[in-house]
Coordinates of C-alpha atoms in Angstrom, one line a residue:
M568 CA -23.2 9.5 6.6
V569 CA -21.0 11.4 4.2
P570 CA -17.3 10.6 4.5
H571 CA -15.4 13.8 4.7
L572 CA -13.0 14.8 2.0
I573 CA -9.7 15.8 3.4
T574 CA -9.3 18.6 0.9
A575 CA -11.7 21.4 0.4
L576 CA -14.0 20.5 -2.4
T577 CA -12.9 23.1 -4.9
G578 CA -11.8 23.5 -8.5
P579 CA -12.5 20.9 -11.1
I580 CA -14.4 18.4 -9.0
N581 CA -16.7 21.1 -7.6
E582 CA -17.4 22.3 -11.2
L583 CA -17.9 18.7 -12.3
E584 CA -20.5 18.0 -9.6
Q585 CA -22.3 21.2 -10.5
R586 CA -22.2 20.3 -14.2
I587 CA -23.6 16.8 -13.6
L588 CA -26.4 18.1 -11.4
D589 CA -27.4 20.9 -13.9
S590 CA -27.3 18.3 -16.7
M591 CA -29.3 15.6 -14.9
P592 CA -32.2 15.4 -17.4
A593 CA -29.8 15.3 -20.4
I594 CA -27.7 12.6 -18.6
E595 CA -30.7 10.4 -17.8
R596 CA -31.9 10.7 -21.4
W597 CA -28.4 9.9 -22.7
F598 CA -28.3 6.7 -20.6
R599 CA -31.8 5.8 -21.7
L600 CA -30.9 6.0 -25.4
E601 CA -27.7 4.0 -24.8
W602 CA -29.6 1.2 -23.1
M603 CA -31.9 1.0 -26.1
E604 CA -28.8 0.1 -28.2
H605 CA -26.8 -1.9 -25.7
T606 CA -27.4 -4.6 -23.1
P607 CA -26.2 -3.9 -19.6
P608 CA -24.2 -6.6 -17.8
F609 CA -26.6 -8.6 -15.6
Y610 CA -24.9 -7.2 -12.4
S611 CA -21.7 -5.3 -11.7
S612 CA -19.8 -3.3 -9.1
V613 CA -17.4 -0.4 -9.7
D614 CA -14.6 0.9 -7.5
I615 CA -14.4 4.7 -7.7
R616 CA -11.8 7.1 -6.4
N617 CA -12.4 10.7 -5.6
A618 CA -9.2 12.7 -5.6
G619 CA -10.9 16.0 -4.9
F620 CA -9.8 17.2 -8.4
K621 CA -10.8 14.1 -10.4
L622 CA -13.4 11.3 -10.0
A623 CA -12.8 8.0 -11.9
P624 CA -13.5 4.3 -11.8
V625 CA -10.5 2.2 -11.2
D626 CA -12.0 -1.3 -11.5
T627 CA -15.2 -2.9 -12.7
N628 CA -16.3 -6.3 -11.5
L629 CA -18.8 -8.4 -13.6
Y630 CA -19.2 -11.1 -10.9
P631 CA -19.5 -8.9 -7.8
G632 CA -19.2 -10.4 -4.4
G633 CA -19.9 -8.3 -1.3
W634 CA -23.7 -8.1 -1.6
N635 CA -23.8 -8.9 2.1
N636 CA -22.4 -5.4 2.7
L637 CA -25.5 -3.7 1.4
T638 CA -27.9 -2.5 4.1
D639 CA -31.5 -3.8 4.5
Q640 CA -32.7 -0.3 3.3
M641 CA -31.1 -1.0 0.0
L642 CA -32.7 -4.4 -0.5
P643 CA -36.0 -3.1 -2.0
L644 CA -34.0 -1.4 -4.8
A645 CA -32.0 -4.6 -5.5
V646 CA -35.2 -6.7 -5.5
Q647 CA -36.9 -4.3 -8.0
A648 CA -33.8 -4.3 -10.2
A649 CA -33.6 -8.2 -10.0
M650 CA -37.3 -8.4 -11.1
A651 CA -36.7 -6.1 -14.1
A652 CA -33.5 -8.0 -15.1
I653 CA -35.1 -11.4 -14.9
E654 CA -38.3 -10.3 -16.6
K655 CA -36.3 -9.0 -19.6
I656 CA -34.4 -12.3 -20.0
C657 CA -36.8 -15.0 -18.9
P658 CA -40.3 -13.7 -17.9
E659 CA -41.6 -17.1 -17.1
A660 CA -38.6 -18.0 -14.8
R661 CA -39.5 -20.0 -11.8
N662 CA -36.1 -21.6 -10.7
L663 CA -32.7 -19.9 -10.4
L664 CA -29.5 -21.7 -9.7
I665 CA -26.6 -19.7 -8.2
I666 CA -23.1 -21.0 -8.9
P667 CA -20.6 -19.6 -6.4
E668 CA -16.8 -19.5 -6.3
N669 CA -15.1 -22.8 -5.4
H670 CA -13.6 -21.6 -2.1
S671 CA -16.6 -23.1 -0.4
R672 CA -15.5 -22.6 3.2
N673 CA -15.1 -18.8 3.1
T674 CA -18.1 -17.8 5.2
F675 CA -17.9 -14.1 4.5
Y676 CA -18.0 -14.8 0.8
L677 CA -20.9 -17.3 1.3
A678 CA -22.8 -14.5 3.2
N679 CA -22.7 -12.6 -0.1
V680 CA -24.1 -15.7 -1.9
M681 CA -26.9 -15.9 0.7
Q682 CA -27.8 -12.2 0.2
L683 CA -28.1 -12.9 -3.6
Q684 CA -30.3 -15.9 -2.8
R685 CA -32.5 -13.6 -0.6
I686 CA -32.7 -10.9 -3.3
F687 CA -33.8 -13.3 -6.0
N688 CA -36.1 -15.1 -3.7
M689 CA -37.9 -11.9 -2.9
A690 CA -38.0 -11.2 -6.7
G691 CA -40.3 -14.3 -7.0
L692 CA -37.9 -17.2 -7.7
N693 CA -37.0 -20.5 -6.1
V694 CA -33.3 -20.1 -5.6
R695 CA -30.8 -22.8 -4.7
V696 CA -27.0 -22.8 -4.7
G697 CA -25.1 -25.4 -6.8
S698 CA -21.4 -25.8 -6.4
I699 CA -19.1 -26.9 -9.2
S700 CA -16.3 -27.5 -6.7
P701 CA -15.1 -31.2 -6.7
E702 CA -15.1 -30.9 -2.8
I703 CA -18.9 -30.7 -2.7
K704 CA -20.1 -34.3 -3.3
K705 CA -23.4 -34.0 -1.3
A706 CA -25.6 -31.3 0.1
T707 CA -23.4 -29.4 2.5
T708 CA -24.7 -26.8 5.1
V709 CA -22.3 -24.1 6.2
T710 CA -22.9 -21.8 9.2
L711 CA -22.3 -18.1 8.4
P712 CA -20.9 -15.4 10.7
H713 CA -24.3 -14.1 11.9
G714 CA -25.6 -17.6 12.7
E715 CA -27.5 -18.1 9.5
S716 CA -26.7 -21.1 7.3
I717 CA -26.5 -21.8 3.6
T718 CA -26.7 -25.1 1.8
L719 CA -24.4 -25.9 -1.2
E720 CA -25.4 -28.8 -3.4
P721 CA -23.4 -30.6 -6.1
V722 CA -24.5 -29.7 -9.6
I723 CA -25.8 -32.4 -12.0
R724 CA -25.1 -32.0 -15.7
T725 CA -27.2 -33.8 -18.3
K726 CA -26.6 -33.6 -22.0
R727 CA -28.2 -30.2 -22.4
R728 CA -28.9 -28.8 -19.0
L729 CA -27.4 -28.1 -15.6
G730 CA -29.3 -28.4 -12.3
L731 CA -29.5 -30.1 -9.0
K732 CA -31.3 -33.2 -7.8
N733 CA -35.0 -32.5 -8.2
F734 CA -34.3 -28.9 -9.3
D735 CA -34.3 -27.8 -13.0
P736 CA -33.6 -24.0 -13.3
C737 CA -34.3 -22.0 -16.5
T738 CA -31.7 -19.4 -15.4
I739 CA -28.2 -19.9 -13.9
L740 CA -26.5 -17.0 -12.1
L741 CA -22.7 -17.2 -12.0
N742 CA -21.0 -15.6 -9.0
N743 CA -17.7 -17.3 -10.1
D744 CA -15.3 -15.2 -12.2
L745 CA -13.9 -18.2 -14.1
S746 CA -10.3 -17.0 -13.7
A747 CA -8.9 -20.5 -14.6
G748 CA -11.2 -20.7 -17.6
P749 CA -14.8 -22.0 -18.0
P750 CA -15.1 -25.6 -16.8
G751 CA -16.7 -28.0 -19.3
I752 CA -19.7 -28.5 -17.1
L753 CA -20.8 -24.9 -17.9
E754 CA -20.2 -25.0 -21.6
E755 CA -22.8 -25.7 -24.4
L756 CA -25.9 -25.0 -22.2
Y757 CA -28.1 -23.9 -25.1
E758 CA -31.4 -24.4 -23.3
Q759 CA -30.7 -22.3 -20.2
Y760 CA -29.8 -18.7 -19.6
L761 CA -26.3 -18.3 -18.2
L762 CA -25.7 -14.9 -16.5
P763 CA -23.3 -13.3 -17.0
P764 CA -22.1 -15.2 -20.2
L765 CA -18.9 -17.2 -20.1
H766 CA -17.0 -14.6 -22.1
A767 CA -17.4 -12.2 -19.2
G768 CA -15.1 -14.4 -17.1
W769 CA -11.4 -13.5 -16.6
S770 CA -10.2 -16.2 -19.0
V771 CA -11.5 -13.9 -21.8
R772 CA -11.9 -10.6 -20.2
R773 CA -9.1 -8.0 -20.1
K774 CA -8.9 -4.8 -18.1
S775 CA -7.2 -3.1 -21.1
R776 CA -10.3 -3.7 -23.3
H777 CA -12.6 -2.5 -20.5
F778 CA -10.7 0.8 -20.0
Q779 CA -10.4 1.3 -23.8
S780 CA -14.2 1.0 -23.9
Y781 CA -14.5 3.4 -20.9
E782 CA -12.2 5.9 -22.6
E783 CA -14.6 5.9 -25.6
V784 CA -17.6 6.3 -23.3
S785 CA -16.0 9.1 -21.2
K786 CA -15.1 11.1 -24.4
R787 CA -18.7 11.0 -25.6
F788 CA -20.0 11.8 -22.2
G789 CA -17.5 14.6 -21.8
K790 CA -18.5 16.1 -25.1
M791 CA -22.1 16.1 -24.1
L792 CA -21.4 17.8 -20.8
G793 CA -18.6 20.1 -22.2
I794 CA -16.0 18.8 -19.8
D795 CA -12.4 17.4 -20.2
P796 CA -12.9 13.6 -20.2
W797 CA -9.7 13.3 -18.2
L798 CA -11.6 14.5 -15.1
I799 CA -13.5 11.2 -15.1
N800 CA -11.1 8.9 -16.9
P801 CA -7.8 7.3 -15.6
L802 CA -5.1 7.3 -18.4
F803 CA -3.7 3.8 -19.1
T804 CA -1.6 1.8 -21.4
K805 CA -1.1 -1.9 -22.0
V806 CA 2.2 -3.8 -21.9
E807 CA 2.4 -7.3 -23.3
G808 CA 4.9 -10.1 -22.8
V809 CA 6.1 -9.4 -19.2
D810 CA 7.6 -12.1 -17.0
F811 CA 8.3 -10.8 -13.6
N812 CA 10.2 -13.8 -12.3
E813 CA 12.5 -13.9 -15.3
G814 CA 12.8 -10.1 -15.6
I815 CA 11.5 -10.2 -19.2
G816 CA 9.7 -7.2 -20.6
L817 CA 10.5 -4.9 -17.7
D818 CA 12.2 -2.4 -20.0
A819 CA 9.0 -2.0 -22.0
L820 CA 7.1 -1.7 -18.7
Q821 CA 9.5 1.0 -17.5
T822 CA 9.0 3.0 -20.8
A823 CA 5.2 2.7 -20.4
V824 CA 5.3 3.9 -16.7
D825 CA 7.5 6.8 -17.7
A826 CA 5.3 7.8 -20.6
T827 CA 2.1 7.6 -18.4
L828 CA 3.7 9.6 -15.6
T829 CA 4.7 12.3 -18.1
K830 CA 1.1 12.6 -19.4
V831 CA -0.3 12.8 -15.9
R832 CA 2.3 15.4 -14.9
R833 CA 1.2 17.5 -17.9
K834 CA -2.4 17.3 -16.8
Y835 CA -1.5 18.2 -13.2
K836 CA 0.3 21.3 -14.5
E837 CA -2.7 22.2 -16.7
Y838 CA -5.0 22.1 -13.6
G839 CA -2.5 23.5 -11.1
I840 CA -2.5 20.3 -9.0
N841 CA 0.4 20.1 -6.6
E842 CA 0.6 16.4 -6.2
K843 CA 3.2 13.9 -7.2
P844 CA 1.8 11.6 -10.0
W845 CA 2.0 7.8 -9.6
V846 CA 0.7 4.8 -11.5
V847 CA -0.7 1.4 -10.7
V848 CA 0.6 -1.7 -12.5
K849 CA -2.1 -4.4 -12.7
A850 CA -2.4 -7.8 -14.2
D851 CA -4.5 -7.4 -17.3
N852 CA -6.8 -10.2 -16.2
G853 CA -6.4 -9.8 -12.5
T854 CA -9.0 -10.0 -9.8
Y855 CA -9.4 -10.1 -6.0
G856 CA -6.9 -7.2 -5.7
M857 CA -4.1 -9.6 -6.7
G858 CA -1.2 -8.7 -9.1
I859 CA -1.2 -5.0 -8.3
M860 CA 1.7 -2.6 -7.4
T861 CA 2.0 1.1 -7.0
V862 CA 4.9 2.8 -8.9
R863 CA 5.9 6.5 -8.3
D864 CA 9.1 6.4 -10.5
A865 CA 10.0 4.2 -13.4
K866 CA 13.4 3.6 -11.9
E867 CA 11.7 1.6 -9.1
L868 CA 11.2 -1.2 -11.7
E869 CA 15.0 -1.7 -12.1
D870 CA 15.4 -3.5 -8.8
L871 CA 12.2 -5.2 -7.8
N872 CA 12.7 -7.5 -4.8
R873 CA 11.9 -11.2 -5.0
K874 CA 8.7 -10.7 -2.9
T875 CA 7.3 -8.1 -5.3
R876 CA 8.2 -10.2 -8.3
N877 CA 6.4 -13.2 -6.9
K878 CA 3.4 -11.1 -6.0
M879 CA 3.1 -9.8 -9.5
A880 CA 4.0 -13.0 -11.4
V881 CA 0.9 -15.1 -10.4
I882 CA -2.7 -14.2 -9.6
K883 CA -5.9 -16.1 -8.6
D884 CA -6.0 -19.8 -9.4
G885 CA -2.3 -19.9 -10.2
Q886 CA -2.7 -17.9 -13.4
V887 CA 0.7 -16.6 -14.7
V888 CA 0.8 -12.9 -15.5
H889 CA 2.0 -12.1 -19.1
D890 CA 0.2 -8.8 -19.8
V891 CA -0.3 -5.8 -17.5
I892 CA -1.9 -2.4 -17.7
V893 CA -0.2 0.8 -16.4
Q894 CA -3.0 2.9 -15.0
E895 CA -2.9 6.5 -13.8
G896 CA -3.1 6.4 -10.0
V897 CA -6.1 8.3 -8.7
L898 CA -5.8 9.5 -5.1
T899 CA -8.7 8.9 -2.7
R900 CA -9.3 12.0 -0.6
E901 CA -12.1 10.5 1.4
R902 CA -12.0 9.3 5.0
V903 CA -14.3 7.2 7.2
H904 CA -13.3 7.3 10.9
E905 CA -9.8 8.5 9.9
A906 CA -9.3 5.5 7.6
V907 CA -8.7 6.0 3.8
A908 CA -11.9 5.0 2.0
E909 CA -13.3 4.6 -1.5
P910 CA -16.9 4.1 -2.7
V911 CA -17.9 0.8 -4.3
V912 CA -21.2 1.1 -6.3
Y913 CA -23.4 -1.9 -6.9
M914 CA -25.7 -2.2 -9.9
M915 CA -28.1 -4.8 -11.3
D916 CA -29.3 -4.5 -14.9
R917 CA -29.1 -0.8 -15.6
Y918 CA -29.9 0.4 -12.1
V919 CA -27.8 1.6 -9.2
V920 CA -29.0 -0.4 -6.2
G921 CA -26.6 0.7 -3.5
G922 CA -23.0 0.5 -2.4
F923 CA -20.6 1.0 0.5
Y924 CA -17.2 2.4 1.4
R925 CA -14.2 0.1 1.4
M926 CA -11.8 1.5 4.0
H927 CA -8.4 0.5 5.1
A928 CA -6.7 2.0 8.2
E929 CA -3.2 0.9 7.2
R930 CA -3.2 2.1 3.6
G931 CA -2.4 5.5 2.2
T932 CA -4.3 7.7 -0.2
D933 CA -2.3 6.3 -3.2
E934 CA -2.6 2.6 -2.4
N935 CA -4.8 -0.3 -3.3
L936 CA -7.5 -0.7 -0.6
N937 CA -8.7 -4.1 -1.9
A938 CA -6.3 -5.9 0.4
P939 CA -6.4 -8.0 3.6
G940 CA -7.4 -5.7 6.5
A941 CA -10.0 -3.8 4.5
S942 CA -13.4 -3.2 6.2
F943 CA -16.7 -1.9 4.9
V944 CA -19.1 0.8 5.9
P945 CA -22.4 0.1 4.3
L946 CA -24.1 3.4 5.4
A947 CA -23.1 5.8 2.7
F948 CA -25.8 5.0 0.1
E949 CA -28.7 4.8 2.5
H950 CA -30.7 7.4 0.5
S951 CA -31.5 6.6 -3.1
T952 CA -28.7 7.6 -5.4
H953 CA -31.3 8.9 -7.9
L954 CA -32.6 11.7 -5.7
P955 CA -30.1 14.5 -5.9
Q956 CA -30.9 17.8 -4.3
P957 CA -30.6 20.6 -6.9
G958 CA -29.6 23.9 -5.3
A959 CA -27.5 22.3 -2.6
R960 CA -23.9 23.4 -2.5
P961 CA -21.6 20.9 -4.4
G962 CA -20.0 18.5 -1.9
A963 CA -22.3 19.4 0.9
S964 CA -25.1 17.0 0.2
A965 CA -24.8 13.2 0.4
P966 CA -27.4 12.5 -2.3
N967 CA -25.6 14.8 -4.7
R968 CA -22.2 13.2 -4.1
F969 CA -23.8 9.7 -4.4
Y970 CA -25.7 10.7 -7.5
M971 CA -22.4 11.7 -9.1
Y972 CA -20.9 8.4 -8.0
G973 CA -23.8 6.6 -9.6
V974 CA -23.3 8.4 -12.9
I975 CA -19.6 7.4 -13.0
A976 CA -20.5 3.8 -12.1
R977 CA -23.1 3.6 -14.8
L978 CA -20.5 5.0 -17.4
A979 CA -18.2 2.1 -16.4
M980 CA -21.2 -0.3 -16.6
L981 CA -21.9 1.0 -20.2
A982 CA -18.2 0.4 -21.0
S983 CA -18.7 -3.2 -19.8
S984 CA -21.6 -3.6 -22.2
Y985 CA -19.4 -2.4 -25.1
E986 CA -16.7 -4.7 -24.0
L987 CA -19.0 -7.8 -23.8
E988 CA -20.4 -7.0 -27.3
A989 CA -16.8 -7.0 -28.6
T990 CA -15.9 -10.4 -27.1
D991 CA -19.2 -12.2 -27.7
P992 CA -18.3 -15.3 -29.7
N993 CA -21.9 -15.6 -31.0
A994 CA -22.1 -12.0 -32.3
E995 CA -22.8 -11.6 -36.0
V996 CA -19.9 -10.0 -37.8
Y997 CA -20.7 -7.8 -40.7
D998 CA -18.2 -6.9 -43.4

């Protein structure tokens, strides 16, 4: 199923798809050489928006949930990628421990954990789920929406290792984004592989650093393809020292919004795009679609209502927002069953393993879809994203569209690897 674009696929995006298809051997070689130099994140997901004239990632998650939205047809790809990823890190691995988020009663989230358990089990590992939540004091079985059940067990920390009763893993997979900071129980595990590393969590990670890395990647990729990197890169700027409740720093935020809108307006004029530009203000370390607002005019920031201030002031786990990014808004011109939709691409190691469409019937083309009421259509990536059809008209072929999405997602994944190298506390620093 190919969601329909509500605009004719013409102009820049059409040319971009054609350029990407024509350059496929060069692109794959470029990625291959990059992965010789850089280590991909263990797994990731990327939200992409297709405006019909521009295609860009708007968010990258290094602790992706939602694996339960992948179809059964996608599982073989995920299992193969899991095998490759584990083989690279710990070839003799036998036991894998998954550590989920602490909201242990969210059955839809736990269905995602169970899917991960299934994938790594099929990759040849004994897999159990260990909770670091203080609520889990004994083995707890939770029934999931489709009648299956998952067992959460309390983790046991010895001096050097983390495990469960009668279960000693060599590898620990975090599906917990550590928004409130890494708990002591996960620190100083020098004898086990912790994936992703602690510095990938939101207590260290910043969206501004990620998009700075992505900007660098998009410029190099654009140069190779001979395209304007703006076609695949959302403009952004960082604003520090904001306090929404006290109204501190809103002048600086207003200035940044105005400057970004001016830059986007200039680009729209260059490409003859008759749309009104807008920006998204996001918490720099935000997650779960929290701490986000759409701004169409800098004057809107002069009289934010109390509800909006409260929404922007605090994010997951009660973390107070001090820094934000102002990101160019990218329209989504795709529809599934008349609902606005955006593709989310899932990767493990350096491989695209599948994805789905996030859709929201009550949101507009310029709004955040990662919000209550969103639903998922896991049919879009049924065919391998690596089998484009040369010769097919741009936009007419699902594999071509999804190959293009896979390329953009892998660029964001590469940016994440740059980002993790920059924040690695154990990296050697050379003068």
